[in-house]
Amino acid sequence: MGGVSVTSRLPVIADVTLVTAGAMTANAAGYLLQLLAGRWLGVTGYGEFASLLAVQLMCAVPALALQNVVARELVRGASAAALWRLVWRCAALVALAAVVLVPVVTWLLQVGVAAAAGALGAAPLLVVISGGQGVLQGGDRFRALAFVLAGTGIARVVPAVFALAAGFGAAAALWATAAGYGIAAVGACAAGQPTRSLASLRESLRDRTPRTTGFGVGTVLRAAQVQAALMALSSADLIIARVVLDSSDAGRYALGSIAAKIAFWLPQAIGVVLYPRMAQPHSSARAIRDALGVLSAVGAVAVVGAAALAPLAPVLAGHDYAPIVDLLWLFALDGALLALLQGALLSAIAVDRTALATATWIGLIVEVSVQLIAARSPSALIGIATSVAAAVTAVIVIVVLRSARRIEVPA
């Protein structure tokens, strides 16, 4: 009949619920950290803290790419041992890159060396965590994945909150988050170990797909450029804000971007759960359509919610942030569009068709150029970011849906 039975949908719904709960726990902890940092560090101090968190997010690009590659290759029949060797190689390379980037970030953002080192020090730990999450995702072990997601969020936030509450600054808080990530990395390694015999695991993977593919650091780099384009597009405005706005407006913009982050990360469980199905030819087309449909619906709810709850922002973060209240719905729209874009790009990684990221790179260049030339207020900055996100998302979603339709025709 072309549909999916209720019994086949139930496991997907359960998996999405579990991963959503884990992700929401992690994200709620992260938003709490940013709200408390905005209040305790003040507008100027929070601007430095938020910009370095954006750098940390961009440094997570190799980690996110690695998770997708590990999950995909496990679905295709790769051994867990070979995938863990890839994880450790990538972590070593990212650690080396982080050391090199500390003075660059310090100069570019005009922040302290200790703060920059604290932000970048988490990068290799994120790689290890994501490697474990990829093993769990590719093995359909979503209950364990949910616990790892929630545990990682709590582990990184609690030490930072204690550091801020004790009166320490942004540098100490960032080092505290890195220490929390270290604890989470140990937990992810433990959770990512096989729970079944190797023979049983290989038998189940053989049932999913008959072939395996070669993979290595180059495979991760191809996926990483897709993730890099997305993360750069979602974070560049925060960094540009430090350049084109004064410190007070940059701090207000950073707080407004929390609404964008909520709309962006809220539906991430959809892509996580459906990604293994996107990597399988017989289920790829339907998984892509389902993911994009649900992401669109969740995004609409996020925008309406941001508009309705906007008056609470000054109460939670302080009245210094009142000027951005009327812009929160626009921040949420930007995040919702980027979440939809993320779903479309995930489908490209799942089938190893990464050339689609070109449109995102072009959008990034346009956004940064226009913002540097024309943006001199928070409203102009978020307006440009949202317009570019809408254009890029429309182009890539159309291409992805047409490709999915072609995939489905032979079946």
CSV table of C-alpha atoms in Angstrom, one decimal:
chain,number,residue,atom,x,y,z
A,1,MET,CA,0.0,0.0,0.0
A,2,GLY,CA,3.1,2.3,0.1
A,3,GLY,CA,2.5,3.1,3.8
A,4,VAL,CA,4.1,1.9,7.0
A,5,SER,CA,2.2,-0.2,9.5
A,6,VAL,CA,1.5,0.9,13.0
A,7,THR,CA,3.7,-1.8,14.4
A,8,SER,CA,6.7,-0.7,12.3
A,9,ARG,CA,6.2,2.9,13.3
A,10,LEU,CA,6.1,2.2,17.0
A,11,PRO,CA,9.8,1.4,17.5
A,12,VAL,CA,10.7,4.6,15.6
A,13,ILE,CA,8.4,6.7,17.8
A,14,ALA,CA,9.9,5.1,20.9
A,15,ASP,CA,13.4,5.7,19.7
A,16,VAL,CA,12.7,9.3,18.8
A,17,THR,CA,11.1,9.8,22.2
A,18,LEU,CA,14.1,8.4,24.0
A,19,VAL,CA,16.7,10.4,22.0
A,20,THR,CA,14.6,13.5,22.3
A,21,ALA,CA,14.5,13.2,26.0
A,22,GLY,CA,18.2,12.7,26.2
A,23,ALA,CA,18.9,15.6,23.8
A,24,MET,CA,16.4,17.9,25.6
A,25,THR,CA,18.1,17.2,28.9
A,26,ALA,CA,21.5,18.1,27.4
A,27,ASN,CA,20.1,21.2,25.7
A,28,ALA,CA,18.1,22.4,28.7
A,29,ALA,CA,21.3,22.1,30.8
A,30,GLY,CA,23.2,24.1,28.1
A,31,TYR,CA,20.5,26.8,27.9
A,32,LEU,CA,20.5,27.1,31.7
A,33,LEU,CA,24.3,27.6,31.6
A,34,GLN,CA,24.0,30.4,29.1
A,35,LEU,CA,21.2,32.1,31.0
A,36,LEU,CA,23.2,31.9,34.3
A,37,ALA,CA,26.3,33.1,32.5
A,38,GLY,CA,24.4,36.0,30.9
A,39,ARG,CA,23.3,37.1,34.4
A,40,TRP,CA,26.6,36.4,36.3
A,41,LEU,CA,29.1,37.5,33.7
A,42,GLY,CA,27.2,40.7,32.6
A,43,VAL,CA,26.6,41.8,29.1
A,44,THR,CA,30.3,42.3,28.2
A,45,GLY,CA,31.6,39.1,29.9
A,46,TYR,CA,28.9,37.0,28.4
A,47,GLY,CA,29.7,38.3,24.9
A,48,GLU,CA,33.2,36.8,25.3
A,49,PHE,CA,31.8,33.5,26.8
A,50,ALA,CA,29.2,33.1,24.1
A,51,SER,CA,31.6,33.8,21.2
A,52,LEU,CA,34.0,31.1,22.5
A,53,LEU,CA,31.1,28.7,22.9
A,54,ALA,CA,30.4,29.3,19.2
A,55,VAL,CA,34.0,28.5,18.4
A,56,GLN,CA,33.7,25.3,20.5
A,57,LEU,CA,30.6,24.4,18.5
A,58,MET,CA,32.5,24.9,15.3
A,59,CYS,CA,35.2,22.7,16.6
A,60,ALA,CA,32.6,20.0,17.2
A,61,VAL,CA,32.3,19.7,13.4
A,62,PRO,CA,34.8,16.8,13.1
A,63,ALA,CA,33.1,15.1,16.0
A,64,LEU,CA,29.6,15.3,14.3
A,65,ALA,CA,31.0,14.1,11.0
A,66,LEU,CA,32.7,11.2,12.7
A,67,GLN,CA,29.5,10.2,14.4
A,68,ASN,CA,27.7,10.1,11.0
A,69,VAL,CA,30.5,8.1,9.3
A,70,VAL,CA,30.7,5.6,12.2
A,71,ALA,CA,27.0,5.1,12.2
A,72,ARG,CA,26.8,4.7,8.4
A,73,GLU,CA,29.7,2.3,8.2
A,74,LEU,CA,28.5,0.2,11.0
A,75,VAL,CA,25.1,-0.1,9.2
A,76,ARG,CA,27.1,-1.2,6.1
A,77,GLY,CA,29.0,-3.9,8.0
A,78,ALA,CA,32.2,-2.4,9.4
A,79,SER,CA,33.6,-3.9,12.6
A,80,ALA,CA,33.4,-1.9,15.8
A,81,ALA,CA,37.1,-2.4,16.4
A,82,ALA,CA,38.0,-0.8,13.1
A,83,LEU,CA,35.7,2.1,13.8
A,84,TRP,CA,37.2,2.8,17.2
A,85,ARG,CA,40.7,2.9,15.6
A,86,LEU,CA,39.3,5.6,13.3
A,87,VAL,CA,37.9,7.5,16.3
A,88,TRP,CA,41.3,7.6,18.1
A,89,ARG,CA,43.1,8.7,14.9
A,90,CYS,CA,40.6,11.6,14.5
A,91,ALA,CA,40.9,12.6,18.1
A,92,ALA,CA,44.7,12.9,17.9
A,93,LEU,CA,44.4,15.0,14.7
A,94,VAL,CA,41.8,17.3,16.3
A,95,ALA,CA,43.9,17.8,19.4
A,96,LEU,CA,46.9,18.9,17.3
A,97,ALA,CA,44.7,21.3,15.4
A,98,ALA,CA,43.3,22.7,18.6
A,99,VAL,CA,46.8,23.6,19.9
A,100,VAL,CA,47.5,25.4,16.7
A,101,LEU,CA,44.3,27.4,16.8
A,102,VAL,CA,44.5,28.8,20.3
A,103,PRO,CA,46.6,31.9,19.3
A,104,VAL,CA,44.5,32.4,16.2
A,105,VAL,CA,41.2,32.5,18.2
A,106,THR,CA,42.8,34.7,20.9
A,107,TRP,CA,43.8,37.3,18.3
A,108,LEU,CA,40.6,37.1,16.1
A,109,LEU,CA,38.1,37.4,19.0
A,110,GLN,CA,40.3,39.5,21.3
A,111,VAL,CA,39.8,37.1,24.2
A,112,GLY,CA,42.2,35.7,26.8
A,113,VAL,CA,44.6,32.9,26.0
A,114,ALA,CA,43.3,30.8,28.9
A,115,ALA,CA,39.7,31.2,27.8
A,116,ALA,CA,40.5,30.3,24.2
A,117,ALA,CA,42.5,27.2,25.3
A,118,GLY,CA,39.6,26.1,27.5
A,119,ALA,CA,37.1,26.3,24.6
A,120,LEU,CA,39.4,24.5,22.2
A,121,GLY,CA,40.6,21.9,24.8
A,122,ALA,CA,37.2,20.2,24.6
A,123,ALA,CA,37.5,19.5,20.8
A,124,PRO,CA,39.3,16.1,21.0
A,125,LEU,CA,37.0,15.0,23.8
A,126,LEU,CA,34.0,15.8,21.7
A,127,VAL,CA,35.5,13.5,19.0
A,128,VAL,CA,35.7,10.6,21.4
A,129,ILE,CA,32.2,11.2,22.7
A,130,SER,CA,30.8,11.4,19.2
A,131,GLY,CA,32.6,8.2,18.2
A,132,GLY,CA,30.8,6.3,21.0
A,133,GLN,CA,27.5,7.9,20.0
A,134,GLY,CA,28.0,6.8,16.4
A,135,VAL,CA,28.5,3.2,17.5
A,136,LEU,CA,25.3,3.4,19.5
A,137,GLN,CA,23.4,5.1,16.7
A,138,GLY,CA,24.5,2.7,14.0
A,139,GLY,CA,23.7,-0.3,16.2
A,140,ASP,CA,20.1,1.0,16.9
A,141,ARG,CA,21.0,1.2,20.6
A,142,PHE,CA,19.0,4.4,21.1
A,143,ARG,CA,18.3,3.9,24.8
A,144,ALA,CA,22.0,3.9,25.6
A,145,LEU,CA,22.5,6.8,23.2
A,146,ALA,CA,19.8,8.8,25.0
A,147,PHE,CA,21.7,8.3,28.3
A,148,VAL,CA,25.0,9.3,26.8
A,149,LEU,CA,23.4,12.5,25.3
A,150,ALA,CA,21.9,13.5,28.6
A,151,GLY,CA,24.9,12.5,30.6
A,152,THR,CA,27.2,14.6,28.4
A,153,GLY,CA,25.1,17.7,28.7
A,154,ILE,CA,24.9,17.4,32.5
A,155,ALA,CA,28.6,16.6,32.8
A,156,ARG,CA,29.7,19.7,30.9
A,157,VAL,CA,27.3,22.1,32.5
A,158,VAL,CA,27.5,21.3,36.2
A,159,PRO,CA,31.2,22.1,36.7
A,160,ALA,CA,30.8,25.3,34.7
A,161,VAL,CA,27.8,26.4,36.9
A,162,PHE,CA,29.9,25.8,40.0
A,163,ALA,CA,32.8,27.8,38.6
A,164,LEU,CA,30.5,30.7,37.7
A,165,ALA,CA,28.7,30.6,41.0
A,166,ALA,CA,32.0,30.8,42.8
A,167,GLY,CA,32.7,34.1,41.0
A,168,PHE,CA,35.2,32.8,38.5
A,169,GLY,CA,35.2,34.2,34.9
A,170,ALA,CA,34.7,32.9,31.4
A,171,ALA,CA,38.1,31.1,31.2
A,172,ALA,CA,37.4,29.1,34.4
A,173,ALA,CA,33.9,28.2,33.2
A,174,LEU,CA,35.2,27.0,29.8
A,175,TRP,CA,37.9,24.9,31.5
A,176,ALA,CA,35.2,23.4,33.7
A,177,THR,CA,33.2,22.4,30.7
A,178,ALA,CA,36.2,20.7,29.2
A,179,ALA,CA,36.7,18.7,32.4
A,180,GLY,CA,33.0,17.7,32.2
A,181,TYR,CA,33.6,16.6,28.7
A,182,GLY,CA,36.4,14.4,29.9
A,183,ILE,CA,34.1,12.6,32.2
A,184,ALA,CA,31.5,12.2,29.5
A,185,ALA,CA,34.2,10.8,27.1
A,186,VAL,CA,34.9,8.0,29.5
A,187,GLY,CA,31.2,7.2,29.7
A,188,ALA,CA,30.8,7.2,26.0
A,189,CYS,CA,33.7,4.8,25.5
A,190,ALA,CA,32.2,2.4,28.0
A,191,ALA,CA,28.7,2.6,26.5
A,192,GLY,CA,30.0,2.2,22.9
A,193,GLN,CA,31.5,-1.2,23.6
A,194,PRO,CA,29.7,-4.2,21.9
A,195,THR,CA,27.0,-5.8,24.0
A,196,ARG,CA,26.5,-8.8,21.8
A,197,SER,CA,28.8,-11.4,20.3
A,198,LEU,CA,30.7,-10.4,17.2
A,199,ALA,CA,29.1,-13.1,15.2
A,200,SER,CA,25.6,-12.0,16.2
A,201,LEU,CA,26.4,-8.4,15.4
A,202,ARG,CA,27.8,-9.2,11.9
A,203,GLU,CA,24.8,-11.4,11.2
A,204,SER,CA,22.4,-8.6,11.9
A,205,LEU,CA,24.4,-6.2,9.8
A,206,ARG,CA,24.5,-8.6,7.0
A,207,ASP,CA,20.7,-8.7,7.1
A,208,ARG,CA,20.6,-4.9,6.7
A,209,THR,CA,22.9,-4.6,3.7
A,210,PRO,CA,25.2,-7.0,1.8
A,211,ARG,CA,28.2,-4.7,1.2
A,212,THR,CA,30.8,-2.8,3.1
A,213,THR,CA,32.8,0.2,2.0
A,214,GLY,CA,36.3,1.5,2.6
A,215,PHE,CA,36.6,4.3,5.1
A,216,GLY,CA,39.2,6.3,6.8
A,217,VAL,CA,40.1,9.9,7.8
A,218,GLY,CA,39.4,11.0,4.3
A,219,THR,CA,35.8,9.7,4.6
A,220,VAL,CA,35.4,11.7,7.8
A,221,LEU,CA,36.8,14.8,6.1
A,222,ARG,CA,34.2,14.6,3.3
A,223,ALA,CA,31.4,14.4,5.8
A,224,ALA,CA,33.1,17.1,7.9
A,225,GLN,CA,33.0,19.7,5.1
A,226,VAL,CA,29.2,19.2,5.0
A,227,GLN,CA,29.0,19.6,8.8
A,228,ALA,CA,31.4,22.5,8.7
A,229,ALA,CA,29.3,24.4,6.2
A,230,LEU,CA,26.2,23.9,8.4
A,231,MET,CA,27.9,24.8,11.6
A,232,ALA,CA,29.6,27.8,10.1
A,233,LEU,CA,26.3,29.0,8.8
A,234,SER,CA,24.6,28.5,12.2
A,235,SER,CA,27.4,30.2,14.2
A,236,ALA,CA,29.0,32.8,12.0
A,237,ASP,CA,26.6,35.5,13.0
A,238,LEU,CA,27.6,35.2,16.7
A,239,ILE,CA,31.3,35.8,15.7
A,240,ILE,CA,30.4,38.6,13.3
A,241,ALA,CA,28.4,40.2,16.1
A,242,ARG,CA,31.7,40.6,18.0
A,243,VAL,CA,33.1,42.5,15.1
A,244,VAL,CA,30.3,44.8,13.9
A,245,LEU,CA,28.4,45.5,17.1
A,246,ASP,CA,29.5,47.1,20.3
A,247,SER,CA,30.0,44.9,23.4
A,248,SER,CA,26.5,45.5,24.8
A,249,ASP,CA,24.7,44.8,21.6
A,250,ALA,CA,26.9,41.7,21.0
A,251,GLY,CA,25.9,40.4,24.4
A,252,ARG,CA,22.2,41.0,23.7
A,253,TYR,CA,22.6,39.3,20.3
A,254,ALA,CA,24.3,36.3,22.0
A,255,LEU,CA,21.3,35.9,24.3
A,256,GLY,CA,18.9,36.2,21.5
A,257,SER,CA,20.7,33.4,19.7
A,258,ILE,CA,19.6,31.0,22.4
A,259,ALA,CA,16.2,31.0,20.7
A,260,ALA,CA,17.9,30.0,17.5
A,261,LYS,CA,19.8,27.3,19.2
A,262,ILE,CA,16.6,25.9,20.8
A,263,ALA,CA,14.8,25.8,17.4
A,264,PHE,CA,17.9,24.3,15.8
A,265,TRP,CA,18.7,21.5,18.3
A,266,LEU,CA,15.2,20.7,19.6
A,267,PRO,CA,14.3,18.3,16.7
A,268,GLN,CA,17.8,16.8,16.3
A,269,ALA,CA,16.5,13.4,17.5
A,270,ILE,CA,14.6,13.1,14.2
A,271,GLY,CA,17.7,13.0,12.2
A,272,VAL,CA,19.6,10.8,14.7
A,273,VAL,CA,16.9,8.1,14.6
A,274,LEU,CA,16.2,8.1,10.9
A,275,TYR,CA,19.8,8.5,9.8
A,276,PRO,CA,20.5,4.7,9.7
A,277,ARG,CA,17.5,4.2,7.6
A,278,MET,CA,18.6,7.0,5.2
A,279,ALA,CA,21.8,5.0,4.7
A,280,GLN,CA,19.9,1.9,3.5
A,281,PRO,CA,18.8,2.1,-0.1
A,282,HIS,CA,15.4,0.4,0.4
A,283,SER,CA,14.3,2.8,3.1
A,284,SER,CA,16.2,6.0,2.2
A,285,ALA,CA,13.6,7.9,0.3
A,286,ARG,CA,10.8,7.5,2.9
A,287,ALA,CA,13.2,8.3,5.7
A,288,ILE,CA,14.2,11.5,4.0
A,289,ARG,CA,10.6,12.6,3.4
A,290,ASP,CA,9.6,11.7,7.0
A,291,ALA,CA,12.5,13.6,8.5
A,292,LEU,CA,11.9,16.8,6.5
A,293,GLY,CA,8.2,16.8,7.2
A,294,VAL,CA,8.6,16.4,11.0
A,295,LEU,CA,11.4,19.0,11.1
A,296,SER,CA,9.1,21.5,9.3
A,297,ALA,CA,6.3,21.0,11.8
A,298,VAL,CA,8.6,21.2,14.8
A,299,GLY,CA,10.1,24.4,13.4
A,300,ALA,CA,6.7,26.1,13.1
A,301,VAL,CA,5.9,25.2,16.7
A,302,ALA,CA,9.3,26.6,17.8
A,303,VAL,CA,8.7,30.0,16.1
A,304,VAL,CA,5.2,30.4,17.5
A,305,GLY,CA,6.5,29.4,21.0
A,306,ALA,CA,9.4,31.9,20.8
A,307,ALA,CA,6.9,34.7,19.9
A,308,ALA,CA,4.6,33.8,22.8
A,309,LEU,CA,7.3,33.4,25.4
A,310,ALA,CA,9.5,36.4,24.3
A,311,PRO,CA,8.2,38.7,27.2
A,312,LEU,CA,9.8,36.3,29.7
A,313,ALA,CA,13.3,36.9,28.4
A,314,PRO,CA,14.1,40.0,30.4
A,315,VAL,CA,12.7,38.4,33.6
A,316,LEU,CA,15.0,35.4,33.2
A,317,ALA,CA,18.1,37.1,31.9
A,318,GLY,CA,17.8,40.6,33.1
A,319,HIS,CA,16.3,43.9,31.8
A,320,ASP,CA,19.5,44.7,29.9
A,321,TYR,CA,18.3,42.3,27.3
A,322,ALA,CA,14.8,43.9,26.7
A,323,PRO,CA,15.8,45.4,23.3
A,324,ILE,CA,16.0,42.0,21.7
A,325,VAL,CA,12.6,40.7,22.9
A,326,ASP,CA,10.8,41.6,19.6
A,327,LEU,CA,13.4,39.7,17.6
A,328,LEU,CA,13.2,36.4,19.4
A,329,TRP,CA,10.7,34.9,16.9
A,330,LEU,CA,13.1,35.8,14.1
A,331,PHE,CA,16.0,34.1,15.9
A,332,ALA,CA,13.8,31.0,16.3
A,333,LEU,CA,12.9,31.1,12.6
A,334,ASP,CA,16.6,31.2,11.7
A,335,GLY,CA,17.2,28.1,13.9
A,336,ALA,CA,14.2,26.2,12.5
A,337,LEU,CA,15.4,26.8,8.9
A,338,LEU,CA,18.8,25.6,9.9
A,339,ALA,CA,17.4,22.5,11.5
A,340,LEU,CA,15.6,21.7,8.2
A,341,LEU,CA,18.8,22.3,6.4
A,342,GLN,CA,20.6,19.9,8.7
A,343,GLY,CA,18.1,17.2,8.0
A,344,ALA,CA,18.6,17.6,4.3
A,345,LEU,CA,22.4,17.5,4.6
A,346,LEU,CA,22.3,14.5,6.8
A,347,SER,CA,20.6,12.6,4.0
A,348,ALA,CA,23.5,13.6,1.7
A,349,ILE,CA,26.0,12.2,4.1
A,350,ALA,CA,24.0,9.0,4.5
A,351,VAL,CA,24.4,8.3,0.8
A,352,ASP,CA,27.8,9.8,0.6
A,353,ARG,CA,26.7,12.5,-1.8
A,354,THR,CA,28.4,15.5,-0.2
A,355,ALA,CA,28.6,17.9,-3.1
A,356,LEU,CA,25.3,19.4,-2.0
A,357,ALA,CA,27.2,21.3,0.7
A,358,THR,CA,28.4,23.7,-2.1
A,359,ALA,CA,25.2,25.7,-1.8
A,360,THR,CA,25.7,26.1,1.9
A,361,TRP,CA,29.3,27.3,1.5
A,362,ILE,CA,28.1,29.9,-1.1
A,363,GLY,CA,25.4,31.0,1.4
A,364,LEU,CA,27.9,31.4,4.1
A,365,ILE,CA,30.1,33.6,2.0
A,366,VAL,CA,27.1,35.8,1.0
A,367,GLU,CA,25.9,36.1,4.6
A,368,VAL,CA,29.3,37.0,6.1
A,369,SER,CA,30.0,39.5,3.3
A,370,VAL,CA,26.7,41.3,3.6
A,371,GLN,CA,26.8,41.3,7.5
A,372,LEU,CA,30.3,42.9,7.5
A,373,ILE,CA,29.2,45.5,5.0
A,374,ALA,CA,25.6,46.3,6.1
A,375,ALA,CA,24.8,45.0,9.6
A,376,ARG,CA,25.2,47.6,12.4
A,377,SER,CA,22.4,46.4,14.7
A,378,PRO,CA,21.1,43.1,16.1
A,379,SER,CA,18.0,43.4,13.9
A,380,ALA,CA,20.0,43.8,10.7
A,381,LEU,CA,22.3,41.0,11.7
A,382,ILE,CA,19.6,38.4,12.4
A,383,GLY,CA,17.6,39.6,9.4
A,384,ILE,CA,20.4,38.8,7.0
A,385,ALA,CA,21.2,35.5,8.7
A,386,THR,CA,17.5,34.4,8.4
A,387,SER,CA,17.2,35.4,4.8
A,388,VAL,CA,20.3,33.5,3.7
A,389,ALA,CA,19.2,30.4,5.7
A,390,ALA,CA,15.8,30.5,4.0
A,391,ALA,CA,17.4,30.7,0.5
A,392,VAL,CA,20.0,27.9,1.1
A,393,THR,CA,17.5,25.6,2.8
A,394,ALA,CA,15.0,26.0,0.0
A,395,VAL,CA,17.5,25.1,-2.7
A,396,ILE,CA,18.9,22.0,-0.9
A,397,VAL,CA,15.6,20.7,0.2
A,398,ILE,CA,14.2,20.8,-3.3
A,399,VAL,CA,17.3,19.0,-4.6
A,400,VAL,CA,17.1,16.3,-1.9
A,401,LEU,CA,13.4,15.6,-2.4
A,402,ARG,CA,13.9,15.3,-6.2
A,403,SER,CA,16.8,12.9,-5.6
A,404,ALA,CA,14.7,10.9,-3.2
A,405,ARG,CA,11.9,10.6,-5.8
A,406,ARG,CA,14.4,9.2,-8.3
A,407,ILE,CA,15.8,6.7,-5.8
A,408,GLU,CA,12.2,5.4,-5.1
A,409,VAL,CA,11.2,4.9,-8.8
A,410,PRO,CA,13.1,1.6,-9.4
A,411,ALA,CA,11.4,0.1,-6.3
